[in-house]
PDB file of C-alpha atoms in Angstrom:
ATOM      1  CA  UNK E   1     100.033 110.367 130.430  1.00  0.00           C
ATOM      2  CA  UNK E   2      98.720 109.275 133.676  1.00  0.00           C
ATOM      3  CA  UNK E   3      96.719 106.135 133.986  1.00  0.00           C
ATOM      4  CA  UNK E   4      94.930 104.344 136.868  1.00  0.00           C
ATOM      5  CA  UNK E   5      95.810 100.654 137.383  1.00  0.00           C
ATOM      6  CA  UNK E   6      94.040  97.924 139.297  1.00  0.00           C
ATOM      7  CA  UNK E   7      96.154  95.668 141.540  1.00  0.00           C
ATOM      8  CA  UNK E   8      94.400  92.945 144.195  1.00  0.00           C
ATOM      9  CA  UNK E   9      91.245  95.385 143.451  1.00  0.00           C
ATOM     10  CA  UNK E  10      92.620  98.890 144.860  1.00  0.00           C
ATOM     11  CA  UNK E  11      93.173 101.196 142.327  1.00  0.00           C
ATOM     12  CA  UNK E  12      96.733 103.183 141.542  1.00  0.00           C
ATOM     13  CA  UNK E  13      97.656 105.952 139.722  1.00  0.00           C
ATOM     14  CA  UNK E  14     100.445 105.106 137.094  1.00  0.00           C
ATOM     15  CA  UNK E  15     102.447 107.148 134.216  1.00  0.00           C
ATOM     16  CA  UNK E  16     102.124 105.367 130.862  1.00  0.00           C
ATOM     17  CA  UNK E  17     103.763 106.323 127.170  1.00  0.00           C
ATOM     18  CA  UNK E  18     102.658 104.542 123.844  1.00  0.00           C
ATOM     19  CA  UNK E  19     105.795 104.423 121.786  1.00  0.00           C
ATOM     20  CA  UNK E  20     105.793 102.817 118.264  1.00  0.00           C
ATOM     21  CA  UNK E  21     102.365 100.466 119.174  1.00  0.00           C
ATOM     22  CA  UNK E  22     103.831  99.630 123.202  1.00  0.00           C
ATOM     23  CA  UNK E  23     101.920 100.820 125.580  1.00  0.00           C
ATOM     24  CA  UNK E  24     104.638 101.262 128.583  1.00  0.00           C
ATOM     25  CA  UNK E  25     102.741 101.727 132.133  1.00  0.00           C
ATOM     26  CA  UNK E  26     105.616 102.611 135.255  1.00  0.00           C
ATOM     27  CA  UNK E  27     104.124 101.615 138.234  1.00  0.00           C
ATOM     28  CA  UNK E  28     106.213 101.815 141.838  1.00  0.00           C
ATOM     29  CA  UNK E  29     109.331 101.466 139.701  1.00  0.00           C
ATOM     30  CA  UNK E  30     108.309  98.565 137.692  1.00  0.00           C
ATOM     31  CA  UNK E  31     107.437  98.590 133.729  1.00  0.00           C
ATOM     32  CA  UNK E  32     104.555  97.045 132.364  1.00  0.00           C
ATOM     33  CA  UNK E  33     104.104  96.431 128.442  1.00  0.00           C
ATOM     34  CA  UNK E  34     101.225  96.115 126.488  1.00  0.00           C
ATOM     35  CA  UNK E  35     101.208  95.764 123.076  1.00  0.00           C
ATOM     36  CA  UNK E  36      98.900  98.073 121.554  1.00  0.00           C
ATOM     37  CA  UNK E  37      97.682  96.424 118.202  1.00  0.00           C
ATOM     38  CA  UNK E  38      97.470  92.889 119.712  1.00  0.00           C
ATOM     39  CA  UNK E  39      96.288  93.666 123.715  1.00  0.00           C
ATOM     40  CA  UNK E  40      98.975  91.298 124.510  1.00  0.00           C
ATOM     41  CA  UNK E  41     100.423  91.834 127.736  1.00  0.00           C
ATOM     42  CA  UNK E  42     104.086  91.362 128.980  1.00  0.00           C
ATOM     43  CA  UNK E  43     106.217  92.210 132.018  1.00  0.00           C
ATOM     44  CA  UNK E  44     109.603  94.358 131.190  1.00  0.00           C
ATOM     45  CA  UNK E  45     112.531  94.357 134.179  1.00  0.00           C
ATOM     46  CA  UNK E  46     113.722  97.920 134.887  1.00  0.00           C
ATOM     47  CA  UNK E  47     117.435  96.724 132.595  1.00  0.00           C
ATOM     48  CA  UNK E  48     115.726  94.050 130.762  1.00  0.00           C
ATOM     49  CA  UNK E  49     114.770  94.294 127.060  1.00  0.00           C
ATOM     50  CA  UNK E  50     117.570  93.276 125.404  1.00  0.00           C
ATOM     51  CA  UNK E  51     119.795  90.427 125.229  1.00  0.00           C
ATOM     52  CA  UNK E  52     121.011  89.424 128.881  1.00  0.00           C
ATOM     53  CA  UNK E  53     124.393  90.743 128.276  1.00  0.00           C
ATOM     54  CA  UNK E  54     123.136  93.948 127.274  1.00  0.00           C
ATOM     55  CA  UNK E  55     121.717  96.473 129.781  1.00  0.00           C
ATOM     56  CA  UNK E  56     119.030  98.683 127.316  1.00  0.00           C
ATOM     57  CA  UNK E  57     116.705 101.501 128.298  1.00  0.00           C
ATOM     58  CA  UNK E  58     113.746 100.324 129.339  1.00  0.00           C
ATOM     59  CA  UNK E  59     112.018 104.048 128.208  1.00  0.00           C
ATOM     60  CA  UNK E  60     113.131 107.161 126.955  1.00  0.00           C
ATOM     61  CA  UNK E  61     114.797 108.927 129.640  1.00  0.00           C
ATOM     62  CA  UNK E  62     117.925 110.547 131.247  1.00  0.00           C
ATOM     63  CA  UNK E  63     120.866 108.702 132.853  1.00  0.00           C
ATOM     64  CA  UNK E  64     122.271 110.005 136.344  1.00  0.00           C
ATOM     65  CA  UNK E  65     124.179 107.765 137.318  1.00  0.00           C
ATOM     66  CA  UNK E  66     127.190 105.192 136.231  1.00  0.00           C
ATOM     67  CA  UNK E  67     128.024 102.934 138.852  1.00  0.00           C
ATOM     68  CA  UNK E  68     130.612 100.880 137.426  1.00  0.00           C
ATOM     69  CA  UNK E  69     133.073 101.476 134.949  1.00  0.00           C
ATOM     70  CA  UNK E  70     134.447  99.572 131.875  1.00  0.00           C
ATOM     71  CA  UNK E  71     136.366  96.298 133.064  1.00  0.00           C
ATOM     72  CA  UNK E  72     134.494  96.124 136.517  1.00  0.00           C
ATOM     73  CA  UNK E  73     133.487  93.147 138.153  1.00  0.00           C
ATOM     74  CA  UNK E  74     129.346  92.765 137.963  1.00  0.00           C
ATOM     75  CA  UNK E  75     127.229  90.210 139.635  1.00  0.00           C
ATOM     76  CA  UNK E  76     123.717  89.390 138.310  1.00  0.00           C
ATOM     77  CA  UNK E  77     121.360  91.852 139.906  1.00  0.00           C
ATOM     78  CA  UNK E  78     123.695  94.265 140.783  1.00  0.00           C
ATOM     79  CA  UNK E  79     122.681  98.005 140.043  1.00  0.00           C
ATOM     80  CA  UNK E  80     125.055  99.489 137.087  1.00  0.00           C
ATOM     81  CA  UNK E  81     123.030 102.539 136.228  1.00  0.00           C
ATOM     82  CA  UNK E  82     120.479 105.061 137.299  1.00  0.00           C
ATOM     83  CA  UNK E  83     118.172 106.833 134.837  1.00  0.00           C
ATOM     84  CA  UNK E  84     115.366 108.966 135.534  1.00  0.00           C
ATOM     85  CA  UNK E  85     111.934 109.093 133.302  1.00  0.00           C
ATOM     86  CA  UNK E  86     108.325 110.018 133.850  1.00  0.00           C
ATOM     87  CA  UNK E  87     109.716 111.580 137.407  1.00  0.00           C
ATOM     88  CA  UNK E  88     110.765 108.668 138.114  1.00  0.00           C
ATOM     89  CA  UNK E  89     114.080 106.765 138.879  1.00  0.00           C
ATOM     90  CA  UNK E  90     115.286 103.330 138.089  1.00  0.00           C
ATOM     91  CA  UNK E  91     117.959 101.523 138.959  1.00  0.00           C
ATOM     92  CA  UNK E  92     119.214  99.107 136.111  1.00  0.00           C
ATOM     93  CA  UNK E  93     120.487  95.755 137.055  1.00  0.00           C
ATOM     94  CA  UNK E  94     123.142  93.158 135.402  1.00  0.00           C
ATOM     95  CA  UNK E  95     120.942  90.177 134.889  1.00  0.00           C
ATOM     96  CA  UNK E  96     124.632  88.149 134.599  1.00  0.00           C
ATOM     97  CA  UNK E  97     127.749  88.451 135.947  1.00  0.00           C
ATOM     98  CA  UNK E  98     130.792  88.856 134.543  1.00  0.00           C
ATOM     99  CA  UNK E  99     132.610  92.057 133.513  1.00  0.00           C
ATOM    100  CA  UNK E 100     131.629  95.617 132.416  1.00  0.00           C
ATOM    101  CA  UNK E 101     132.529  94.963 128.596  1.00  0.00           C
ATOM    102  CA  UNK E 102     131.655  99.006 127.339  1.00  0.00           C
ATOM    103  CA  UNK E 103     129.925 101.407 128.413  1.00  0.00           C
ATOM    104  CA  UNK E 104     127.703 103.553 125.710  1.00  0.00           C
ATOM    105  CA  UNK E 105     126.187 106.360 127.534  1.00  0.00           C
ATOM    106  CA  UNK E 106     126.800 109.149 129.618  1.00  0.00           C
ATOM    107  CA  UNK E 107     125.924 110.826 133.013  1.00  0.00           C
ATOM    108  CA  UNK E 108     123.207 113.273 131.799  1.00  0.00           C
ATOM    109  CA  UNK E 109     122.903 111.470 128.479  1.00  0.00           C
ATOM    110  CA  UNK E 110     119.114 111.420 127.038  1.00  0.00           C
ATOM    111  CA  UNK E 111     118.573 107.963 125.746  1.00  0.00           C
ATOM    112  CA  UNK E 112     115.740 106.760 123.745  1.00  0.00           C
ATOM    113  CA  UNK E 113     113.525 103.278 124.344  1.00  0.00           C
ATOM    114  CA  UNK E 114     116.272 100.331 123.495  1.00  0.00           C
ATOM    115  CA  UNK E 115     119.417 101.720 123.749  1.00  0.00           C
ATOM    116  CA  UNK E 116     121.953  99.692 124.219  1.00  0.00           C
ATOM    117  CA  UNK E 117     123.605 101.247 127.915  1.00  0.00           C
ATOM    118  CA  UNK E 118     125.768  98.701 129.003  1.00  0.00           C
ATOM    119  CA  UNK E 119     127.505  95.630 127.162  1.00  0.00           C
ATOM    120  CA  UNK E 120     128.513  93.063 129.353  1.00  0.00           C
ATOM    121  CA  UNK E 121     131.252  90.047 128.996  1.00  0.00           C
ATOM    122  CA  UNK E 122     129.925  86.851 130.857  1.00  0.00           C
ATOM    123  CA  UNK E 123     131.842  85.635 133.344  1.00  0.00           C
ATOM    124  CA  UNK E 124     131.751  82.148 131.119  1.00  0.00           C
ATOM    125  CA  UNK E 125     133.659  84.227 128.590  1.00  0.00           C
ATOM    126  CA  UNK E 126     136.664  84.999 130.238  1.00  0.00           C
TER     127      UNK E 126
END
């Protein structure tokens, strides 16, 4: 669904999907949360979600691109993966670095909200 969203007083238009009580609003390739039976709001990374060693899918979408491979070198904020959703693409980021521990998707792979995409070893780890 398409929403319109207020920021510094100028309104936007924004795509939004409830999923199991969330309320996820993707703005300029950003994710908002809101949870739906509380009003709550939060702020969701584009990669974030999970556990930081974990990359997980932010929404339900489609990933197009792998950019590093099992037992590659990561820095924190580097891009790993792209996924499109909404017609829309984001760019998932490593919020650690270390190495690329497994990889558990695929290039044209439909994921669902939470998936686990990426596992990552910290560098501490080694």
């Amino acid at each position: 669904m398409e929403v319109k969203v207020r920021i510094d007083g100028v309104d936007h238009k924004a795509q939004a999907q409830l999923i199991a009580g969330t309320l996820w609003v993707h703005y300029n390739g950003r994710v908002f949360t809101q949870d739906a039976t509380t009003g709550r709001k939060s702020r969701k990374k584009g990669g974030a979600g999970g556990s930081s060693d974990q990359i997980v899918a932010p929404m339900p979408g489609k990933v197009t691109k792998l950019l590093l491979a099992p037992g590659a070198a990561v820095a924190a904020g580097q891009a790993v993966l792209v996924m499109e959703a909404m017609k829309m693409e984001y760019t998932l980021k490593a919020e650690i670095a270390g190495t690329i521990d497994s990889v558990n998707c695929a290039v044209g792979e439909q994921v669902v909200l939470g998936k686990a995409l990426v596992k990552i070893k910290p560098a501490s780890d080694k």
